[in-house]
Amino acid sequence: MRRLVFLLPLVMCAVGCSADPGAPGASAPGGAGAKRGGPAPPVHVEAARVEDLQRSFAAVGIVESPAVVAIRPQVGGLLQQVAFREGQDVQQGALLFVIDPRPYAAAVRQAEAALQRDRAQLQQARTEEARYAALVEKDYVARERHEQLLTQVSVLEAAVQGGEANLQAARLQLSYCRIHSPLTGRAGQLQVDEGNVVRAGDGPLVTIQQLHPVEVAFALPETLLGELRQGLAAGELTVTARVPGAAEAPLTGEVGFIDPSVDRTSATVVVKATFANEEGRLWPGLAVDVRLGLAWLRQLVTVPEIAVQQGQAGSFVYVVADGKVELRPVQPGLSEGGRTAVPERVAAGEVVVTDGFLRLRPGVAVQVLEAAGGRGR
């Protein structure tokens, strides 16, 4: 009885040791199990294709108004009327303010009266000069008297010219009493209310900012300057701006300005792009995510970015051919729009795995759930 007790652990040990994974007939996880009749691991695939990719650069841009005008009074007086609301969109030429015009209207009437007087005197002097000119020819009067009349005519002509200038200046001052918007834009905060007295040269009454279109300024590394200038000359540059956190699609703009100097402190160059901003989504001072499309690379073989995996030896993709997977080392190139260029190692039409990598090993048979076409279907 005591021998049986001691032999039982030995028997159990022998049974346990025979289940070693390395022993013949033992089932292994992953590909080994699949080779021995287990179910083929399911994978999603997509075909490599040839396409053009545009190299791009992401940056943070600041929205700027291309035209900002501070409206200041050019004449002094009582502010009689404010003809807009704060934050209102105003059209070019729209009335904004009215300053009491009565003192300036009186100055115009005074200048008109003075001019009319000078013109009458000039007319009389010319008539008298013409009469004396005829008498001088007949030696009926002294030549000195005629010369005095000529001088008087010249003086009165100068007086008329001065009166015309005074009238023009008075009318100009009167026109300044009605202040109109010099551009189409949005009115900012009103700085002076109706009923206050303003003076010429005072601080701005309001600021008008143009919002359609707007500009977005952003900085690029100086190393991109050559490529940027080439793309601008070739008309291949593209630029988009997205408001952070916004659900709307990015706005498309056009590069219109490259700063001719490089900032040596940051080794960057400032670029400005113009956006129509028809929906008014971009406000001056707002920070936006900018993506600038640079040079185009043509006829590249690309695969989905998710197909490129990382291993100890570097990047690789799983290529499906004849129902089995092959591990193909790759050197990923340009990545744009969710696709990555894999030059030389993958041919157009070859099918690569995009999902279901967990149980894959080189040579394992797989069950393709989705295929985008190609030799691996």
Short mmCIF file of C-alpha atoms in Angstrom, two decimals:
data_model
loop_
_atom_site.label_atom_id
_atom_site.label_comp_id
_atom_site.label_asym_id
_atom_site.label_seq_id
_atom_site.Cartn_x
_atom_site.Cartn_y
_atom_site.Cartn_z
CA MET A 1 0.00 0.00 0.00
CA ARG A 2 2.83 2.37 0.77
CA ARG A 3 4.43 1.64 -2.68
CA LEU A 4 1.22 2.59 -4.50
CA VAL A 5 1.18 5.95 -2.77
CA PHE A 6 4.72 6.72 -3.88
CA LEU A 7 4.18 5.58 -7.49
CA LEU A 8 1.07 7.76 -8.08
CA PRO A 9 2.99 11.10 -8.26
CA LEU A 10 5.45 9.55 -10.68
CA VAL A 11 2.65 8.51 -13.03
CA MET A 12 1.07 11.97 -12.90
CA CYS A 13 4.44 13.57 -13.60
CA ALA A 14 4.94 11.40 -16.66
CA VAL A 15 1.52 12.33 -18.04
CA GLY A 16 2.14 16.05 -17.47
CA CYS A 17 5.56 15.99 -19.07
CA SER A 18 4.18 14.44 -22.26
CA ALA A 19 2.13 17.68 -22.86
CA ASP A 20 5.28 19.75 -23.52
CA PRO A 21 4.62 22.23 -26.42
CA GLY A 22 7.81 21.16 -28.10
CA ALA A 23 6.85 17.53 -28.15
CA PRO A 24 5.56 15.92 -31.34
CA GLY A 25 1.80 16.22 -31.75
CA ALA A 26 1.44 19.19 -29.37
CA SER A 27 -0.72 22.05 -30.65
CA ALA A 28 0.97 25.49 -30.75
CA PRO A 29 -0.78 28.89 -30.84
CA GLY A 30 -0.95 31.01 -33.92
CA GLY A 31 0.28 29.78 -37.26
CA ALA A 32 1.42 26.35 -36.05
CA GLY A 33 -2.10 25.49 -35.00
CA ALA A 34 -3.46 26.74 -38.31
CA LYS A 35 -1.09 24.45 -40.25
CA ARG A 36 -2.42 21.44 -38.36
CA GLY A 37 -5.97 21.84 -39.53
CA GLY A 38 -7.13 24.71 -37.28
CA PRO A 39 -9.30 27.49 -38.76
CA ALA A 40 -7.46 29.97 -40.99
CA PRO A 41 -7.17 33.39 -39.32
CA PRO A 42 -9.54 35.94 -40.89
CA VAL A 43 -7.95 39.08 -42.32
CA HIS A 44 -9.06 42.22 -44.09
CA VAL A 45 -7.00 43.19 -47.11
CA GLU A 46 -6.62 45.94 -49.67
CA ALA A 47 -4.74 46.14 -52.93
CA ALA A 48 -1.70 48.35 -53.46
CA ARG A 49 -2.26 50.95 -56.14
CA VAL A 50 -0.38 53.56 -58.14
CA GLU A 51 -1.27 57.18 -57.38
CA ASP A 52 0.14 60.68 -57.06
CA LEU A 53 0.84 62.00 -53.56
CA GLN A 54 1.44 65.59 -52.58
CA ARG A 55 3.96 66.33 -49.89
CA SER A 56 2.41 68.52 -47.22
CA PHE A 57 3.37 70.40 -44.10
CA ALA A 58 1.19 71.12 -41.07
CA ALA A 59 1.38 74.40 -39.18
CA VAL A 60 -0.61 76.63 -36.87
CA GLY A 61 -1.87 79.81 -38.52
CA ILE A 62 -3.38 83.03 -37.25
CA VAL A 63 -6.33 84.59 -39.04
CA GLU A 64 -5.77 88.22 -40.06
CA SER A 65 -7.98 90.80 -41.67
CA PRO A 66 -6.40 92.15 -44.88
CA ALA A 67 -7.84 95.61 -44.17
CA VAL A 68 -8.45 97.20 -40.76
CA VAL A 69 -9.57 100.84 -40.67
CA ALA A 70 -9.85 102.97 -37.52
CA ILE A 71 -12.54 105.58 -38.11
CA ARG A 72 -11.44 108.94 -36.64
CA PRO A 73 -13.23 112.31 -36.79
CA GLN A 74 -11.68 114.86 -39.14
CA VAL A 75 -13.74 117.73 -37.77
CA GLY A 76 -14.93 118.60 -34.29
CA GLY A 77 -18.44 119.04 -33.02
CA LEU A 78 -21.45 117.37 -31.45
CA LEU A 79 -21.89 113.71 -32.46
CA GLN A 80 -25.51 113.85 -33.61
CA GLN A 81 -26.04 110.30 -34.94
CA VAL A 82 -24.56 106.80 -34.88
CA ALA A 83 -26.05 105.00 -37.88
CA PHE A 84 -24.99 101.40 -37.13
CA ARG A 85 -24.88 98.81 -34.36
CA GLU A 86 -21.78 97.31 -32.80
CA GLY A 87 -20.80 94.09 -34.57
CA GLN A 88 -22.90 94.92 -37.61
CA ASP A 89 -21.69 94.17 -41.12
CA VAL A 90 -21.47 97.44 -43.05
CA GLN A 91 -21.06 98.01 -46.76
CA GLN A 92 -18.53 100.31 -48.34
CA GLY A 93 -20.00 103.82 -48.44
CA ALA A 94 -22.58 103.17 -45.70
CA LEU A 95 -23.24 106.08 -43.32
CA LEU A 96 -21.64 105.56 -39.91
CA PHE A 97 -21.68 108.89 -38.04
CA VAL A 98 -23.12 112.39 -38.35
CA ILE A 99 -21.36 115.34 -36.66
CA ASP A 100 -23.37 118.57 -36.22
CA PRO A 101 -22.98 120.18 -39.66
CA ARG A 102 -24.46 123.62 -38.87
CA PRO A 103 -21.20 125.49 -38.12
CA TYR A 104 -19.61 124.07 -41.27
CA ALA A 105 -22.67 124.83 -43.41
CA ALA A 106 -22.47 128.44 -42.22
CA ALA A 107 -18.78 128.55 -43.15
CA VAL A 108 -19.69 127.35 -46.65
CA ARG A 109 -22.27 130.10 -47.07
CA GLN A 110 -19.77 132.67 -45.83
CA ALA A 111 -17.15 131.46 -48.32
CA GLU A 112 -19.71 131.54 -51.14
CA ALA A 113 -20.63 135.15 -50.32
CA ALA A 114 -17.00 136.24 -50.21
CA LEU A 115 -16.33 134.58 -53.52
CA GLN A 116 -19.35 136.19 -55.11
CA ARG A 117 -18.15 139.62 -53.92
CA ASP A 118 -14.65 139.07 -55.30
CA ARG A 119 -16.01 137.94 -58.66
CA ALA A 120 -18.19 141.03 -58.93
CA GLN A 121 -15.25 143.29 -58.16
CA LEU A 122 -13.13 141.47 -60.68
CA GLN A 123 -15.75 141.87 -63.36
CA GLN A 124 -15.97 145.60 -62.70
CA ALA A 125 -12.19 145.98 -62.75
CA ARG A 126 -11.92 144.12 -66.06
CA THR A 127 -14.58 146.33 -67.63
CA GLU A 128 -12.81 149.49 -66.51
CA GLU A 129 -9.42 148.19 -67.65
CA ALA A 130 -10.81 147.41 -71.09
CA ARG A 131 -12.24 150.95 -71.38
CA TYR A 132 -8.94 152.55 -70.35
CA ALA A 133 -7.03 150.34 -72.76
CA ALA A 134 -8.94 151.87 -75.67
CA LEU A 135 -8.35 155.40 -74.37
CA VAL A 136 -4.62 154.76 -73.96
CA GLU A 137 -4.37 153.78 -77.63
CA LYS A 138 -5.78 157.23 -78.54
CA ASP A 139 -3.64 159.02 -75.92
CA TYR A 140 -6.74 160.27 -74.13
CA VAL A 141 -5.52 159.08 -70.69
CA ALA A 142 -2.19 158.48 -69.05
CA ARG A 143 -0.61 155.05 -69.47
CA GLU A 144 0.12 154.90 -65.73
CA ARG A 145 -3.61 154.84 -64.93
CA HIS A 146 -4.10 151.89 -67.24
CA GLU A 147 -1.24 150.02 -65.60
CA GLN A 148 -2.83 150.60 -62.18
CA LEU A 149 -6.04 149.05 -63.45
CA LEU A 150 -4.13 146.05 -64.80
CA THR A 151 -2.60 145.56 -61.36
CA GLN A 152 -5.99 145.81 -59.73
CA VAL A 153 -7.37 143.15 -62.10
CA SER A 154 -4.51 140.80 -61.20
CA VAL A 155 -5.10 141.33 -57.48
CA LEU A 156 -8.80 140.63 -57.81
CA GLU A 157 -8.12 137.51 -59.93
CA ALA A 158 -5.91 136.21 -57.13
CA ALA A 159 -8.63 137.04 -54.62
CA VAL A 160 -11.16 135.06 -56.64
CA GLN A 161 -8.82 132.09 -56.80
CA GLY A 162 -8.31 132.30 -53.05
CA GLY A 163 -12.05 132.54 -52.52
CA GLU A 164 -12.64 129.45 -54.66
CA ALA A 165 -10.07 127.56 -52.58
CA ASN A 166 -11.69 128.72 -49.36
CA LEU A 167 -15.08 127.58 -50.60
CA GLN A 168 -13.69 124.20 -51.59
CA ALA A 169 -12.09 123.79 -48.14
CA ALA A 170 -15.32 124.80 -46.40
CA ARG A 171 -17.30 122.29 -48.43
CA LEU A 172 -14.74 119.60 -47.63
CA GLN A 173 -15.05 120.33 -43.91
CA LEU A 174 -18.81 120.10 -44.24
CA SER A 175 -18.52 116.72 -45.99
CA TYR A 176 -16.48 115.42 -43.03
CA CYS A 177 -19.56 115.83 -40.85
CA ARG A 178 -21.00 112.69 -42.45
CA ILE A 179 -18.62 109.77 -41.97
CA HIS A 180 -19.03 106.79 -44.33
CA SER A 181 -17.42 103.36 -44.22
CA PRO A 182 -14.35 103.17 -46.46
CA LEU A 183 -14.71 99.41 -46.93
CA THR A 184 -17.08 96.48 -46.55
CA GLY A 185 -16.49 94.81 -43.22
CA ARG A 186 -17.67 94.33 -39.66
CA ALA A 187 -17.94 97.17 -37.17
CA GLY A 188 -16.22 96.69 -33.85
CA GLN A 189 -16.98 98.18 -30.46
CA LEU A 190 -18.35 101.73 -30.46
CA GLN A 191 -16.00 104.06 -28.58
CA VAL A 192 -18.12 107.25 -28.45
CA ASP A 193 -21.89 107.48 -27.98
CA GLU A 194 -24.32 109.97 -29.49
CA GLY A 195 -24.40 113.34 -27.75
CA ASN A 196 -20.69 113.53 -27.03
CA VAL A 197 -18.47 116.24 -28.46
CA VAL A 198 -15.65 114.95 -30.61
CA ARG A 199 -12.58 116.72 -31.89
CA ALA A 200 -10.55 116.30 -35.03
CA GLY A 201 -7.74 113.82 -34.43
CA ASP A 202 -9.40 112.17 -31.42
CA GLY A 203 -9.09 108.42 -30.89
CA PRO A 204 -11.04 106.09 -33.20
CA LEU A 205 -14.81 106.17 -32.99
CA VAL A 206 -14.97 102.57 -34.22
CA THR A 207 -12.81 100.07 -36.11
CA ILE A 208 -13.97 98.32 -39.29
CA GLN A 209 -12.38 94.98 -40.23
CA GLN A 210 -12.69 93.26 -43.57
CA LEU A 211 -13.84 89.64 -43.16
CA HIS A 212 -14.43 88.57 -46.77
CA PRO A 213 -11.81 87.53 -47.66
CA VAL A 214 -9.37 87.00 -44.80
CA GLU A 215 -5.72 86.00 -44.63
CA VAL A 216 -4.08 83.26 -42.58
CA ALA A 217 -0.41 83.78 -41.66
CA PHE A 218 1.78 80.84 -40.68
CA ALA A 219 5.48 80.04 -40.44
CA LEU A 220 7.38 77.37 -42.35
CA PRO A 221 10.96 76.14 -41.83
CA GLU A 222 13.43 77.91 -44.06
CA THR A 223 14.44 74.53 -45.50
CA LEU A 224 11.11 74.47 -47.36
CA LEU A 225 11.62 77.87 -48.97
CA GLY A 226 13.01 76.56 -52.26
CA GLU A 227 10.27 73.96 -52.61
CA LEU A 228 7.68 76.54 -51.64
CA ARG A 229 8.82 79.01 -54.29
CA GLN A 230 8.91 76.32 -56.97
CA GLY A 231 5.42 75.16 -56.09
CA LEU A 232 4.09 78.72 -56.13
CA ALA A 233 5.63 79.40 -59.54
CA ALA A 234 4.19 76.14 -60.91
CA GLY A 235 0.75 76.77 -59.41
CA GLU A 236 0.82 73.45 -57.54
CA LEU A 237 0.54 74.74 -53.97
CA THR A 238 -2.61 73.92 -52.06
CA VAL A 239 -3.57 75.13 -48.61
CA THR A 240 -6.41 74.31 -46.23
CA ALA A 241 -7.39 75.69 -42.83
CA ARG A 242 -9.50 74.01 -40.17
CA VAL A 243 -10.86 75.54 -36.99
CA PRO A 244 -9.74 73.26 -34.11
CA GLY A 245 -12.64 71.19 -32.85
CA ALA A 246 -14.97 72.19 -35.70
CA ALA A 247 -16.98 69.51 -37.45
CA GLU A 248 -17.03 71.32 -40.80
CA ALA A 249 -14.71 70.40 -43.63
CA PRO A 250 -11.48 72.40 -43.97
CA LEU A 251 -11.58 75.63 -45.94
CA THR A 252 -9.51 75.86 -49.11
CA GLY A 253 -7.38 78.93 -49.76
CA GLU A 254 -4.66 80.22 -52.02
CA VAL A 255 -1.08 81.15 -51.13
CA GLY A 256 -0.52 84.77 -52.06
CA PHE A 257 2.45 86.03 -50.05
CA ILE A 258 5.87 84.73 -49.03
CA ASP A 259 7.92 86.98 -46.78
CA PRO A 260 11.11 87.97 -48.64
CA SER A 261 13.18 87.67 -45.46
CA VAL A 262 13.86 84.74 -43.12
CA ASP A 263 13.52 85.16 -39.36
CA ARG A 264 16.98 84.19 -38.12
CA THR A 265 15.75 83.72 -34.54
CA SER A 266 13.36 80.89 -35.46
CA ALA A 267 14.80 79.99 -38.90
CA THR A 268 11.32 80.31 -40.41
CA VAL A 269 9.66 82.24 -43.21
CA VAL A 270 6.16 83.72 -42.97
CA VAL A 271 3.59 82.67 -45.54
CA LYS A 272 0.09 84.12 -46.01
CA ALA A 273 -2.85 82.43 -47.66
CA THR A 274 -6.12 84.08 -48.66
CA PHE A 275 -9.48 82.46 -47.86
CA ALA A 276 -12.81 83.65 -49.26
CA ASN A 277 -14.44 83.00 -45.85
CA GLU A 278 -17.90 83.28 -47.38
CA GLU A 279 -19.49 81.55 -44.38
CA GLY A 280 -17.64 83.74 -41.89
CA ARG A 281 -16.02 80.82 -40.05
CA LEU A 282 -12.64 82.52 -39.78
CA TRP A 283 -12.33 85.48 -37.38
CA PRO A 284 -9.29 87.75 -37.06
CA GLY A 285 -7.02 86.54 -34.26
CA LEU A 286 -8.29 82.95 -34.40
CA ALA A 287 -5.69 80.14 -34.40
CA VAL A 288 -6.36 77.50 -37.06
CA ASP A 289 -4.74 74.26 -38.21
CA VAL A 290 -3.12 74.82 -41.60
CA ARG A 291 -1.97 72.15 -44.04
CA LEU A 292 0.13 73.32 -46.97
CA GLY A 293 0.47 71.02 -49.96
CA LEU A 294 3.91 71.29 -51.57
CA ALA A 295 5.46 69.20 -54.37
CA TRP A 296 3.64 66.33 -56.05
CA LEU A 297 5.32 62.93 -56.29
CA ARG A 298 3.98 61.04 -59.27
CA GLN A 299 3.22 57.36 -59.88
CA LEU A 300 3.95 55.99 -56.43
CA VAL A 301 2.90 52.52 -55.29
CA THR A 302 0.92 53.05 -52.10
CA VAL A 303 -0.74 50.92 -49.44
CA PRO A 304 -2.97 51.91 -46.50
CA GLU A 305 -0.93 53.29 -43.60
CA ILE A 306 -2.45 50.69 -41.27
CA ALA A 307 -0.94 47.91 -43.40
CA VAL A 308 2.61 48.94 -42.45
CA GLN A 309 3.67 47.14 -39.27
CA GLN A 310 6.75 47.51 -37.11
CA GLY A 311 9.03 44.62 -36.15
CA GLN A 312 12.45 44.18 -34.61
CA ALA A 313 14.00 44.33 -38.08
CA GLY A 314 12.03 47.39 -39.16
CA SER A 315 8.85 48.07 -41.11
CA PHE A 316 7.04 45.35 -43.04
CA VAL A 317 3.71 44.45 -44.63
CA TYR A 318 1.93 41.12 -44.99
CA VAL A 319 1.27 40.35 -48.65
CA VAL A 320 -1.43 37.77 -49.43
CA ALA A 321 -0.69 35.48 -52.37
CA ASP A 322 -2.32 32.14 -53.16
CA GLY A 323 -4.23 32.26 -49.89
CA LYS A 324 -1.10 32.59 -47.73
CA VAL A 325 0.73 35.51 -46.21
CA GLU A 326 4.25 36.63 -46.97
CA LEU A 327 6.20 39.03 -44.76
CA ARG A 328 7.61 41.76 -47.02
CA PRO A 329 10.10 44.30 -45.52
CA VAL A 330 9.42 47.85 -46.74
CA GLN A 331 10.86 51.33 -46.42
CA PRO A 332 7.82 53.61 -46.01
CA GLY A 333 7.99 56.83 -47.93
CA LEU A 334 5.60 59.75 -48.17
CA SER A 335 2.33 59.36 -46.24
CA GLU A 336 -0.75 61.40 -47.16
CA GLY A 337 -4.47 60.85 -46.92
CA GLY A 338 -4.14 57.58 -45.01
CA ARG A 339 -1.86 55.96 -47.58
CA THR A 340 1.89 55.36 -47.55
CA ALA A 341 4.29 54.99 -50.45
CA VAL A 342 6.22 51.69 -50.38
CA PRO A 343 8.59 51.92 -53.32
CA GLU A 344 10.28 48.86 -54.82
CA ARG A 345 9.08 46.13 -52.44
CA VAL A 346 5.36 45.99 -53.26
CA ALA A 347 3.88 45.99 -56.76
CA ALA A 348 0.63 47.62 -57.79
CA GLY A 349 -2.23 45.13 -57.46
CA GLU A 350 -0.60 43.03 -54.75
CA VAL A 351 -2.89 42.59 -51.77
CA VAL A 352 -1.75 43.54 -48.27
CA VAL A 353 -3.33 42.81 -44.90
CA THR A 354 -4.98 45.77 -43.19
CA ASP A 355 -6.55 44.02 -40.18
CA GLY A 356 -6.19 40.70 -38.33
CA PHE A 357 -2.42 40.70 -37.70
CA LEU A 358 -2.50 38.90 -34.33
CA ARG A 359 -2.20 35.28 -35.53
CA LEU A 360 -0.23 35.90 -38.69
CA ARG A 361 3.10 34.22 -39.44
CA PRO A 362 4.90 33.93 -42.78
CA GLY A 363 3.37 31.10 -44.80
CA VAL A 364 0.13 30.90 -42.81
CA ALA A 365 -3.06 30.32 -44.82
CA VAL A 366 -5.63 33.05 -44.20
CA GLN A 367 -9.32 33.63 -44.74
CA VAL A 368 -9.83 36.87 -46.67
CA LEU A 369 -12.89 38.75 -45.44
CA GLU A 370 -12.59 41.77 -47.68
CA ALA A 371 -10.47 42.28 -50.73
CA ALA A 372 -9.92 45.34 -52.88
CA GLY A 373 -8.81 43.29 -55.87
CA GLY A 374 -5.44 41.96 -56.92
CA ARG A 375 -3.54 38.72 -57.03
CA GLY A 376 -4.30 37.72 -53.48
CA ARG A 377 -8.04 37.31 -53.89
#
